[in-house]
Short mmCIF file of C-alpha atoms in Angstrom, two decimals:
data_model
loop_
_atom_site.label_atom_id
_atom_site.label_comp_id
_atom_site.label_asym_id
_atom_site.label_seq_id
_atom_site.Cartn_x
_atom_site.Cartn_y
_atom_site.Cartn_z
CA UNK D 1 0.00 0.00 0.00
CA UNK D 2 1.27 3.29 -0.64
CA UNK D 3 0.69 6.44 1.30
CA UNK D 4 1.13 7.32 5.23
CA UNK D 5 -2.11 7.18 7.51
CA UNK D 6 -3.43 6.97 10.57
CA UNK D 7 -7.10 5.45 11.73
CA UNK D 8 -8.79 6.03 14.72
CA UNK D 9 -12.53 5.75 15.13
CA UNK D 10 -14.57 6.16 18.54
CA UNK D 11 -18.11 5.15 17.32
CA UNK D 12 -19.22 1.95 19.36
CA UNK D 13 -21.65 -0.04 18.11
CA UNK D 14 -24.38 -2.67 18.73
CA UNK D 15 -25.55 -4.36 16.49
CA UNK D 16 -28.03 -7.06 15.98
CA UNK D 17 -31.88 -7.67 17.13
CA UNK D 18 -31.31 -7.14 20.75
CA UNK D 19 -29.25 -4.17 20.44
CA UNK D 20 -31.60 -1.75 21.58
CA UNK D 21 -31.26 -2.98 25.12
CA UNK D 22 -28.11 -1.52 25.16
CA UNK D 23 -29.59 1.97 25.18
CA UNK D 24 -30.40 2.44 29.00
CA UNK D 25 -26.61 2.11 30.15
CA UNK D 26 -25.34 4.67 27.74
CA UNK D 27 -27.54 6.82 28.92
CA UNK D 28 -25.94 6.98 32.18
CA UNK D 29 -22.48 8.60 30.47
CA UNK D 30 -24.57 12.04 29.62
CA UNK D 31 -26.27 14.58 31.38
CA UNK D 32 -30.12 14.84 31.83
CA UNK D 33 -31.60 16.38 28.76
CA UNK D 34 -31.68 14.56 25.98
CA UNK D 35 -32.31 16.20 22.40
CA UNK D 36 -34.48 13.35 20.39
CA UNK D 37 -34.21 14.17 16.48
CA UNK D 38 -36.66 12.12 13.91
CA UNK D 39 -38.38 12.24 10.84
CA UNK D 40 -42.09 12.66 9.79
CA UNK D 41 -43.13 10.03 12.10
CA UNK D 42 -42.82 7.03 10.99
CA UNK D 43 -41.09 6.04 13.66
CA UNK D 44 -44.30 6.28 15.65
CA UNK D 45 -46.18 4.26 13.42
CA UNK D 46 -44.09 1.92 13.05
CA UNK D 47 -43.85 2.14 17.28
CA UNK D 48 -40.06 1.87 17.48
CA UNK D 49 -40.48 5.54 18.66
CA UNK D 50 -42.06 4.35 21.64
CA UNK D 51 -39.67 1.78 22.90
CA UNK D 52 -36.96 4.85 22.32
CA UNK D 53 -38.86 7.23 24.47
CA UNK D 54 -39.62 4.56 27.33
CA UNK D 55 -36.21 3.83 27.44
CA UNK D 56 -35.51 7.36 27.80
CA UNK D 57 -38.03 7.79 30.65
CA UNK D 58 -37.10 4.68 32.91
CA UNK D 59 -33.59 6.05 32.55
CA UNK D 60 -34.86 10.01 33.91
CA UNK D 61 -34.01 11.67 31.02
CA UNK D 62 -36.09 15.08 29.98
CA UNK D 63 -36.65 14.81 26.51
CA UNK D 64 -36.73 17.58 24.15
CA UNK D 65 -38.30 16.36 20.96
CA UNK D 66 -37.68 17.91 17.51
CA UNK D 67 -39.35 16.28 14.57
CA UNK D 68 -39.37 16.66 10.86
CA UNK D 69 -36.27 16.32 9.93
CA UNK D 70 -36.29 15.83 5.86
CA UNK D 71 -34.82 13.09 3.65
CA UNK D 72 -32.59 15.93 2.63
CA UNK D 73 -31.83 18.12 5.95
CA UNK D 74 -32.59 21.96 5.42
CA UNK D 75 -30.24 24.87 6.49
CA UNK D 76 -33.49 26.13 8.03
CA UNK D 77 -34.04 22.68 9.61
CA UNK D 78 -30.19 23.13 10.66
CA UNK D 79 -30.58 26.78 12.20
CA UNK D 80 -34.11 25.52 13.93
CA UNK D 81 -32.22 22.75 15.74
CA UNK D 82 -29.28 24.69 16.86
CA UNK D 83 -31.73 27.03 18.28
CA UNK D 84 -33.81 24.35 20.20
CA UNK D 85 -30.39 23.07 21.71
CA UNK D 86 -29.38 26.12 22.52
CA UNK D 87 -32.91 27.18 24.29
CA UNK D 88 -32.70 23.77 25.97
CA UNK D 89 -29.15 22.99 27.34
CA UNK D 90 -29.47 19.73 25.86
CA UNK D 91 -26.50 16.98 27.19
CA UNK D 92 -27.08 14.87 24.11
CA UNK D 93 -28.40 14.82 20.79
CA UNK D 94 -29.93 11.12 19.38
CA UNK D 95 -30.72 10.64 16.17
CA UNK D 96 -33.73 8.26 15.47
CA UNK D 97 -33.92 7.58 11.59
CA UNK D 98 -31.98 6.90 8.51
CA UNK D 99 -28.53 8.57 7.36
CA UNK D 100 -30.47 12.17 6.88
CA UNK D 101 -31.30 11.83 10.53
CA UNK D 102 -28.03 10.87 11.73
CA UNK D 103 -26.24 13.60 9.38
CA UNK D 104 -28.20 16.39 11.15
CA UNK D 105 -27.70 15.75 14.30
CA UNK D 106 -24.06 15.86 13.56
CA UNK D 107 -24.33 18.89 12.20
CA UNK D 108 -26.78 20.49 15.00
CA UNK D 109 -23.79 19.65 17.40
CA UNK D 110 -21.42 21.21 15.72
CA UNK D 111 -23.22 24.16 15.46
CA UNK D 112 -24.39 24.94 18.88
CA UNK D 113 -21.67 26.97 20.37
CA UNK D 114 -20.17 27.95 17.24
CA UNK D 115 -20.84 31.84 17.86
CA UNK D 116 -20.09 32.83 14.07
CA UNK D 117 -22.00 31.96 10.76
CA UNK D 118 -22.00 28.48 11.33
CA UNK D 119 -23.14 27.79 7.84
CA UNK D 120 -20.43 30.00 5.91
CA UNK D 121 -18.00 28.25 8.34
CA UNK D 122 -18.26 24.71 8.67
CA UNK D 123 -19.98 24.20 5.09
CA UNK D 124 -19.09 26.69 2.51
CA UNK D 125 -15.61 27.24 3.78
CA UNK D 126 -15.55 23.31 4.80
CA UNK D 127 -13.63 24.56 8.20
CA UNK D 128 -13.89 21.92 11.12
CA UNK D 129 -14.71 23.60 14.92
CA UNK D 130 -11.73 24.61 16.93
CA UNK D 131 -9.82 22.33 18.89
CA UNK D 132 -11.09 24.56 21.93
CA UNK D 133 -14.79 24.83 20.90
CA UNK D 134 -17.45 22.65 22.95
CA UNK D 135 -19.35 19.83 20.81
CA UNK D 136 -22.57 18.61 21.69
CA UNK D 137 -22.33 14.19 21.89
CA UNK D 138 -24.23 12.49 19.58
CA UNK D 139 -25.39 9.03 19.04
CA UNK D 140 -27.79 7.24 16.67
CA UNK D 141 -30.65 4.77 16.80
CA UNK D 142 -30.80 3.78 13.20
CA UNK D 143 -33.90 2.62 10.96
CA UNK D 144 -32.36 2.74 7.36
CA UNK D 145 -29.01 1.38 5.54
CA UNK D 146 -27.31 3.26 3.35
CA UNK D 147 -25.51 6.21 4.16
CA UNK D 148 -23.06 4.68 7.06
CA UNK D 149 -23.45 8.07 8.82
CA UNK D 150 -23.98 6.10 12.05
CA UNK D 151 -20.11 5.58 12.20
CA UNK D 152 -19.06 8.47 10.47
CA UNK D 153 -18.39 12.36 10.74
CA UNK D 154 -20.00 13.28 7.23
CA UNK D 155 -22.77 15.73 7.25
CA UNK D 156 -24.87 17.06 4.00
CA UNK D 157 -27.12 19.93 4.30
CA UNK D 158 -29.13 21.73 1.44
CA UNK D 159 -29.53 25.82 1.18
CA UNK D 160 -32.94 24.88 -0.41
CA UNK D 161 -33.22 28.71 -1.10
CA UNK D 162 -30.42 28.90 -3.57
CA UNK D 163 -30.72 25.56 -4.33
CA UNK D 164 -27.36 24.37 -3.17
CA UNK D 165 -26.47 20.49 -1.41
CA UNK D 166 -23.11 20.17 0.19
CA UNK D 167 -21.23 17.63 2.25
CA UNK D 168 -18.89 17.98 5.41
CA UNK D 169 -17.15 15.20 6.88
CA UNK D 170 -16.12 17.09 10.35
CA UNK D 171 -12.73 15.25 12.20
CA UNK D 172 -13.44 12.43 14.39
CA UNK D 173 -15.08 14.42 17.33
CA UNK D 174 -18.10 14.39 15.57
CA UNK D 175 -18.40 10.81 15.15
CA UNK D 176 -21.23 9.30 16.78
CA UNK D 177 -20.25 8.62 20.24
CA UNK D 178 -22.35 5.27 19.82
CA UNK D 179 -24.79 3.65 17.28
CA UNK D 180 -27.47 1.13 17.48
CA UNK D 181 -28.09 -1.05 14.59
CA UNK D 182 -31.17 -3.42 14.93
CA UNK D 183 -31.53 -5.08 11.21
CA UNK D 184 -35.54 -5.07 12.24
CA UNK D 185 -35.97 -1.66 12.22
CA UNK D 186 -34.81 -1.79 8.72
CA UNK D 187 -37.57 -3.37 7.24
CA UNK D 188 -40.12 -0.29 8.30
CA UNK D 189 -39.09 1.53 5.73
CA UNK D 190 -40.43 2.11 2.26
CA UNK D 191 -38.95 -0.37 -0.44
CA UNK D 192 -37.69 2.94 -2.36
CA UNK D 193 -36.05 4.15 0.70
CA UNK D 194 -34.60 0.50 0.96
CA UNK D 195 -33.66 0.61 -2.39
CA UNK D 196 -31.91 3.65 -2.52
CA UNK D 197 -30.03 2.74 0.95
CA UNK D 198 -28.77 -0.29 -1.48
CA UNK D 199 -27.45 2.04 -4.13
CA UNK D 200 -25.65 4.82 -1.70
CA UNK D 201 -23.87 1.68 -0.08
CA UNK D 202 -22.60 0.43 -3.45
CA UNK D 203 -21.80 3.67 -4.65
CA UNK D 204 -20.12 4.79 -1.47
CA UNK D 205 -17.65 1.67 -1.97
CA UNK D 206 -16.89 2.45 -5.92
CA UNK D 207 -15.96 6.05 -5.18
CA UNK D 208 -13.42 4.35 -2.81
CA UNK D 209 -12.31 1.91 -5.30
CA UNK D 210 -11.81 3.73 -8.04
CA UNK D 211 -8.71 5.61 -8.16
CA UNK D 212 -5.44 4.59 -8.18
CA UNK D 213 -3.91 1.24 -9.34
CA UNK D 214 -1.96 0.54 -5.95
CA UNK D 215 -2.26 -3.27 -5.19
CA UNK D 216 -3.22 -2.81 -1.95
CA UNK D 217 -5.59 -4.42 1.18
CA UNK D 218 -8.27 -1.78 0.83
CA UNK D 219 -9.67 -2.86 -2.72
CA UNK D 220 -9.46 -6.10 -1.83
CA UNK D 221 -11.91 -5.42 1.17
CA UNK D 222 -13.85 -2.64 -1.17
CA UNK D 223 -14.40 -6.29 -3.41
CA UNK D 224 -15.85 -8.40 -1.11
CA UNK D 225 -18.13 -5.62 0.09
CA UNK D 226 -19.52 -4.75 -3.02
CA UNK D 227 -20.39 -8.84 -4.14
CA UNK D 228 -21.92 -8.97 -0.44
CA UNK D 229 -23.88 -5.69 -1.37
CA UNK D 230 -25.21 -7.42 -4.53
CA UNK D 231 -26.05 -11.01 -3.17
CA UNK D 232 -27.65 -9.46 -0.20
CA UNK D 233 -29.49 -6.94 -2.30
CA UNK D 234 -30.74 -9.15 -5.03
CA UNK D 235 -32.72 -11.65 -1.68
CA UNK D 236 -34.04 -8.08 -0.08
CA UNK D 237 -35.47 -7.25 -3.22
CA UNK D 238 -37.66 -10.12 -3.09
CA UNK D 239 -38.07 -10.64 -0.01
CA UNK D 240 -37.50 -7.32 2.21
CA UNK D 241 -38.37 -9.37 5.43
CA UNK D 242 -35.01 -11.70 5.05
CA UNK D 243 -33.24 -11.21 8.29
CA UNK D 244 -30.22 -12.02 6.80
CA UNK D 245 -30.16 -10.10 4.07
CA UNK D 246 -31.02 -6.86 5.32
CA UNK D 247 -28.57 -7.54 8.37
CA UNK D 248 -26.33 -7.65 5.96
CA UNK D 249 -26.80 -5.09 4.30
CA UNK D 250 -27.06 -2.99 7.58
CA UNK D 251 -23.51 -4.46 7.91
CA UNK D 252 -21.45 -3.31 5.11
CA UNK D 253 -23.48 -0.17 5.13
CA UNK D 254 -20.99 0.90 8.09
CA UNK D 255 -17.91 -0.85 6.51
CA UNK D 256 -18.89 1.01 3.51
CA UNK D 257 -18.29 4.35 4.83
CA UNK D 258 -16.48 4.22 7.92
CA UNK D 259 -12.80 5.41 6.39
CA UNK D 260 -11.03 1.90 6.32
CA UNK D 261 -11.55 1.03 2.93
CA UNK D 262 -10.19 4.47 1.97
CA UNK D 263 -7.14 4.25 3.78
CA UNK D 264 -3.83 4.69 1.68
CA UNK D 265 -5.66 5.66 -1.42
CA UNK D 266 -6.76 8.52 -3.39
CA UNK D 267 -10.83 8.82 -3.11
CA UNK D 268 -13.41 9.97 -6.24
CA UNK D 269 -16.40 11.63 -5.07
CA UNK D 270 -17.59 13.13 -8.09
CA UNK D 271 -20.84 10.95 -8.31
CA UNK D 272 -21.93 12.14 -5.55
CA UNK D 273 -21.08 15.71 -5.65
CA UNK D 274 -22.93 15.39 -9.13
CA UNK D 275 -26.00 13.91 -7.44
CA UNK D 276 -26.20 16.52 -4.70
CA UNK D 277 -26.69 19.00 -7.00
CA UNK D 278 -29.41 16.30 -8.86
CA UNK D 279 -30.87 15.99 -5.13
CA UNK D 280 -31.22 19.53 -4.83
CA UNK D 281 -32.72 19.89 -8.01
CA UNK D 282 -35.16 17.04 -8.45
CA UNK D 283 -35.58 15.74 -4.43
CA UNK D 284 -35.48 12.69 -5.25
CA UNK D 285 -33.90 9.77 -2.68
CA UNK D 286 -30.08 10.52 -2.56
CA UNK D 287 -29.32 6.89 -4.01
CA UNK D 288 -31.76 7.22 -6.49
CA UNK D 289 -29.88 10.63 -7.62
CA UNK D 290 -26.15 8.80 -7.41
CA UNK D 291 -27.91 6.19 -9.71
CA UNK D 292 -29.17 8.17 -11.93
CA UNK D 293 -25.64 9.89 -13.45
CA UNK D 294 -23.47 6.69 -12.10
CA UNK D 295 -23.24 4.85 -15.93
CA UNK D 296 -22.21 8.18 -17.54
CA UNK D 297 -19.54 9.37 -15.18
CA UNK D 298 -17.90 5.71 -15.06
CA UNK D 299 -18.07 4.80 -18.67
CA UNK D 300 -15.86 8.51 -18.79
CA UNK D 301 -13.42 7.34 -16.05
CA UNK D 302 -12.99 3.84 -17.46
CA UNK D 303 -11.27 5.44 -20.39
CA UNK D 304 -8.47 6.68 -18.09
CA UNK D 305 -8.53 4.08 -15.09
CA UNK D 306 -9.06 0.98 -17.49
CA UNK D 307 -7.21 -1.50 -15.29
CA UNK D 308 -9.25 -1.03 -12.60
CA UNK D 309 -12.44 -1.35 -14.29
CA UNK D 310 -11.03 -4.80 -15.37
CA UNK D 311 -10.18 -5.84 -12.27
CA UNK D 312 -14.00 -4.58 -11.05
CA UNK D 313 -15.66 -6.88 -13.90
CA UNK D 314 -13.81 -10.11 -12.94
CA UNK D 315 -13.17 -10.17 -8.89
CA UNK D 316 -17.23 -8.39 -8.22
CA UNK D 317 -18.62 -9.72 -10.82
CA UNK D 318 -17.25 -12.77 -12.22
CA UNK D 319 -16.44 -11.81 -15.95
CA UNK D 320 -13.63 -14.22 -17.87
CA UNK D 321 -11.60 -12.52 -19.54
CA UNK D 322 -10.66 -15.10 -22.29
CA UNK D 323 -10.87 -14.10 -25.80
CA UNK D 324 -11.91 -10.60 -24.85
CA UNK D 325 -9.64 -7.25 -25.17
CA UNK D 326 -8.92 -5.14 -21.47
CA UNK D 327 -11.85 -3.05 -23.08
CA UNK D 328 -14.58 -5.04 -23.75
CA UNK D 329 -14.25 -6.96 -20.17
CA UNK D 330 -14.14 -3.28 -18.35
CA UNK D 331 -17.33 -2.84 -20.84
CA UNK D 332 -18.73 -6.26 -19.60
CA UNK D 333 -18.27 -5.19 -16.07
CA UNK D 334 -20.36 -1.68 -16.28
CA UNK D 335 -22.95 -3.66 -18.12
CA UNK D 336 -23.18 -6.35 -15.28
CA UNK D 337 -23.39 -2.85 -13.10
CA UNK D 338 -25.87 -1.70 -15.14
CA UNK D 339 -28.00 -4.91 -15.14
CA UNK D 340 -27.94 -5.48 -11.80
CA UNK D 341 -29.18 -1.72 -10.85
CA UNK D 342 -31.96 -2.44 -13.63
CA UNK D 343 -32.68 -5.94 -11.60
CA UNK D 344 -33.45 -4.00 -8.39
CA UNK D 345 -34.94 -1.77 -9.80
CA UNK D 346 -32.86 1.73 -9.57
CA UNK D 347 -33.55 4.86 -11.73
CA UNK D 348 -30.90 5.11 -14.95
CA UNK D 349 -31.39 8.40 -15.82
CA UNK D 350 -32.13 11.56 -14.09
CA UNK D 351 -35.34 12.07 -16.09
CA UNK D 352 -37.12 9.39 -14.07
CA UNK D 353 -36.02 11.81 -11.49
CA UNK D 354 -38.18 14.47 -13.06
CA UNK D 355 -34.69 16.34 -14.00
CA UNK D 356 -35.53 18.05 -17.38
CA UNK D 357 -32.87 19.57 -20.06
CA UNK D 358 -33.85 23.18 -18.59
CA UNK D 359 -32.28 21.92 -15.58
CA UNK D 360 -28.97 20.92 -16.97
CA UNK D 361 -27.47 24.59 -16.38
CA UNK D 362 -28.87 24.75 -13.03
CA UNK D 363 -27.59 21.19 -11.32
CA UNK D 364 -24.12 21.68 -12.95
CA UNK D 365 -23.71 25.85 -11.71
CA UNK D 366 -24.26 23.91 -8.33
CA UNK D 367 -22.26 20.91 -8.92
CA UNK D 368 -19.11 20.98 -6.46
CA UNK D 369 -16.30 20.17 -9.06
CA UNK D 370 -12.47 19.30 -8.02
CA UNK D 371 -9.81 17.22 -8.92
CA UNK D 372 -10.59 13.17 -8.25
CA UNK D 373 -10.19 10.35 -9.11
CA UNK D 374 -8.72 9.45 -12.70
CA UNK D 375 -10.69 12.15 -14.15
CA UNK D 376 -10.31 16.44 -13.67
CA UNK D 377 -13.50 17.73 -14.76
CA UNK D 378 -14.55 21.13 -16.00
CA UNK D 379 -18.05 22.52 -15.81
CA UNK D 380 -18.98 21.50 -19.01
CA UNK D 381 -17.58 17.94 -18.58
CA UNK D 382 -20.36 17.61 -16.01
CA UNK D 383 -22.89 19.07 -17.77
CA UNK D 384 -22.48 16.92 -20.69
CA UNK D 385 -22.34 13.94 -17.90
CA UNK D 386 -25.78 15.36 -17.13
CA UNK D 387 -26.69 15.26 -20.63
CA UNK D 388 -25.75 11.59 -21.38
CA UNK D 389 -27.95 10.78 -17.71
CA UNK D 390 -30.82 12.10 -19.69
#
């Protein structure tokens, strides 16, 4: 492996159908007010809300609720939180959701006692707190896999005003202090949500994997992540209420996007920088917006990271090479891609999206562009990406 790092990540988790239980001693390591972020409420319906909040109770905690967070997290949404902690004096924020949940609450705690433009700061500038400035803990109770936010610092937050998505992964203070991940609470989610969990996980690995031709331990794990993302996916598809599957699933979500497989490599985030700005536009699922522009931008990059994408067709999915050119097998290898997103049923274009060629301008003047990867694109490289995801 080439490359000097270091690794070091505090999230505990637990993991598995019991792991809930776990909650109530946890509890005892914060202070009494406890900041409970969630969606729309389907984590009422679907009463996993309740078990949360009795657990909170029985343990004395005062609960300040604050509901409605979005699939895709508003800077208002941001600047209403920060002021609810603030009113409050919450001890600890807990996210009770999916990855949009999770990346929130993050980003509420980071915000609290930042006493400047926290937005500006932390976002558009892409500046982490100071070493000296208080951060709120967070942990996470999570009921969707995809985004591996549970065991990361990565936040994404849209300015839905100007129409503008953008990431920040903060340093490892804002990683989740601890995470609960019960595979059950998976399967009360929408099969588009599910789907598009699927698709952020395997897209989350390939912008990992491709770059760089290093030889090294990290694409080797990136590999067997992404065949266990497509076995595991093709049995939830048919049957969302496999155990195994989706605990699988849950599974290499977190490996996905936890740092390791990244280590001692360069990293291409293009897609989803790209699909942000599709997000923003369109609204749609964030996995469904990585899908919808993923063919075009890796059919470009195979031209210039070709051994790779031959190395991705036979060790993830099984193409011989005999009798064929370096070409056609990285061709074979997109197509198997392609086929198996069409098998699960993924959006290929950004049209099914509701994107429309008026848009193209729009989602690529908000496209965060910078050098990654084996490609260095310009603004019109992305719009004509945008073009060909038509």
């Amino acid at each position: 492996m080439l490359g000097n790092f270091s690794y070091y990540n505090p999230t505990k988790l637990y993991f598995g159908d019991e792991s809930l239980n776990f909650l109530k001693d946890e509890l005892k390591n914060y202070g009494p007010k406890v900041m409970l972020n969630y969606g729309s409420g389907s984590v009422k319906r679907n009463g996993i809300y309740d078990q949360v909040v009795a657990i909170l109770r029985e343990a004395g905690k005062t609960i300040v609720e604050n509901p409605g967070v979005m699939s895709n997290p508003t800077l208002e949404k941001l600047r209403e939180g920060v002021q609810i902690a603030r009113d409050n004096e919450v001890d600890l924020i807990l996210a009770l959701g999916g990855g949009s949940v999770c990346d929130y609450s993050k980003a509420v705690a980071a915000s609290v006692f930042y006493e400047g433009d926290y937005w500006d700061q932390f976002w558009l500038k892409q500046q982490n707190p100071a070493q000296n400035q208080r951060l709120l803990p967070v942990a996470c109770i999570l009921t969707m896999a995809g985004t591996g936010s549970e065991m990361n610092a990565g936040t994404v937050i849209t300015d839905a005003e100007h129409t503008f998505k953008v990431g920040h992964v903060f340093d490892s203070r804002l990683m989740p202090k601890f995470s609960i991940l019960n595979p059950k609470f998976t399967m009360t989610v929408p099969e588009n949500q599910m789907k598009a969990g699927i698709y952020d996980i395997m897209n989350h690995i390939m912008e990992q994997y491709f770059s760089d031709f290093d030889d090294n331990t990290s694409d080797y794990l990136a590999e067997g992540l992404m065949r266990s993302v497509v076995h595991s996916s093709r049995i939830a598809v048919k049957n969302p209420q496999d155990y195994e599957a989706r605990s699988n699933i849950m599974w290499t979500a977190t490996w996905a996007l936890n740092t390791l497989i990244g280590l001692g490599k360069k990293e291409d985030w293009m897609v989803h920088m790209i699909g942000h700005s599709v997000g923003a536009w369109t609204h749609a699922p964030h996995g469904y917006a990585l899908a919808s522009v993923s063919m075009a931008y890796y059919r470009r990059a195979m031209e210039e990271g070709l051994p790779k994408f031959v190395r991705f067709a036979k060790n993830v999915w099984n193409i011989s090479a005999e009798g064929l050119t370096d070409e056609q097998v990285a061709e074979r290898g997109l197509q198997a891609l392609k086929d198996w997103m069409q098998e699960i049923g993924l959006p290929l274009t950004i049209t099914e999206l509701g994107a429309t060629p008026e848009m193209i301008e729009g989602i690529t003047e908000t496209t965060v562009v910078y050098p990654a990867g084996y490609l260095n694109l310009s603004k019109e490289d992305v719009a004509q990406i945008l073009k060909e995801s038509l």
